[in-house]
């Protein structure tokens, strides 16, 4: 994936899950599980 693909992916995730993701959110994301945990936190508070 290139940088534009990542932007497209983030926009799609924000749209699908009605969440807002910012660059700082990804500081601790280094696995799929940590990404899932981030989404869970954003969706469920």
PDB file of C-alpha atoms in Angstrom:
ATOM      1  CA  UNK A   1       0.000   0.000   0.000  1.00  0.00           C
ATOM      2  CA  UNK A   2       1.192   3.500  -0.715  1.00  0.00           C
ATOM      3  CA  UNK A   3       0.312   6.610   1.288  1.00  0.00           C
ATOM      4  CA  UNK A   4      -2.768   7.387  -0.811  1.00  0.00           C
ATOM      5  CA  UNK A   5      -4.028   3.849  -0.255  1.00  0.00           C
ATOM      6  CA  UNK A   6      -3.702   4.387   3.492  1.00  0.00           C
ATOM      7  CA  UNK A   7      -5.672   7.629   3.254  1.00  0.00           C
ATOM      8  CA  UNK A   8      -8.391   5.864   1.260  1.00  0.00           C
ATOM      9  CA  UNK A   9      -8.464   3.059   3.835  1.00  0.00           C
ATOM     10  CA  UNK A  10      -8.805   5.464   6.777  1.00  0.00           C
ATOM     11  CA  UNK A  11     -11.576   7.414   5.023  1.00  0.00           C
ATOM     12  CA  UNK A  12     -13.444   4.174   4.294  1.00  0.00           C
ATOM     13  CA  UNK A  13     -13.115   3.006   7.905  1.00  0.00           C
ATOM     14  CA  UNK A  14     -14.277   6.374   9.221  1.00  0.00           C
ATOM     15  CA  UNK A  15     -17.282   6.224   6.921  1.00  0.00           C
ATOM     16  CA  UNK A  16     -18.210   2.603   7.663  1.00  0.00           C
ATOM     17  CA  UNK A  17     -17.891   2.880  11.439  1.00  0.00           C
ATOM     18  CA  UNK A  18     -18.842   6.561  11.925  1.00  0.00           C
ATOM     19  CA  UNK A  19     -15.618   7.321  13.776  1.00  0.00           C
ATOM     20  CA  UNK A  20     -12.934   9.981  13.427  1.00  0.00           C
ATOM     21  CA  UNK A  21      -9.342   8.767  13.286  1.00  0.00           C
ATOM     22  CA  UNK A  22      -6.354  11.085  13.670  1.00  0.00           C
ATOM     23  CA  UNK A  23      -2.650  10.402  13.186  1.00  0.00           C
ATOM     24  CA  UNK A  24      -2.007  10.201  16.945  1.00  0.00           C
ATOM     25  CA  UNK A  25      -4.455   7.287  17.164  1.00  0.00           C
ATOM     26  CA  UNK A  26      -2.015   5.149  15.196  1.00  0.00           C
ATOM     27  CA  UNK A  27       1.035   5.628  17.452  1.00  0.00           C
ATOM     28  CA  UNK A  28       0.388   2.330  19.239  1.00  0.00           C
ATOM     29  CA  UNK A  29      -1.019   0.405  16.254  1.00  0.00           C
ATOM     30  CA  UNK A  30       1.450  -2.220  15.085  1.00  0.00           C
ATOM     31  CA  UNK A  31      -0.724  -5.335  14.728  1.00  0.00           C
ATOM     32  CA  UNK A  32      -4.198  -6.121  13.450  1.00  0.00           C
ATOM     33  CA  UNK A  33      -5.251  -6.753  17.051  1.00  0.00           C
ATOM     34  CA  UNK A  34      -4.093  -3.308  18.152  1.00  0.00           C
ATOM     35  CA  UNK A  35      -5.971  -1.801  15.194  1.00  0.00           C
ATOM     36  CA  UNK A  36      -9.089  -3.766  16.187  1.00  0.00           C
ATOM     37  CA  UNK A  37      -8.672  -2.515  19.775  1.00  0.00           C
ATOM     38  CA  UNK A  38      -8.412   1.078  18.508  1.00  0.00           C
ATOM     39  CA  UNK A  39     -11.619   0.713  16.491  1.00  0.00           C
ATOM     40  CA  UNK A  40     -13.389  -0.938  19.416  1.00  0.00           C
ATOM     41  CA  UNK A  41     -12.359   1.938  21.697  1.00  0.00           C
ATOM     42  CA  UNK A  42     -13.525   4.547  19.157  1.00  0.00           C
ATOM     43  CA  UNK A  43     -16.850   2.794  18.514  1.00  0.00           C
ATOM     44  CA  UNK A  44     -17.736   1.757  22.062  1.00  0.00           C
ATOM     45  CA  UNK A  45     -16.054   4.508  24.028  1.00  0.00           C
TER      46      UNK A  45
END
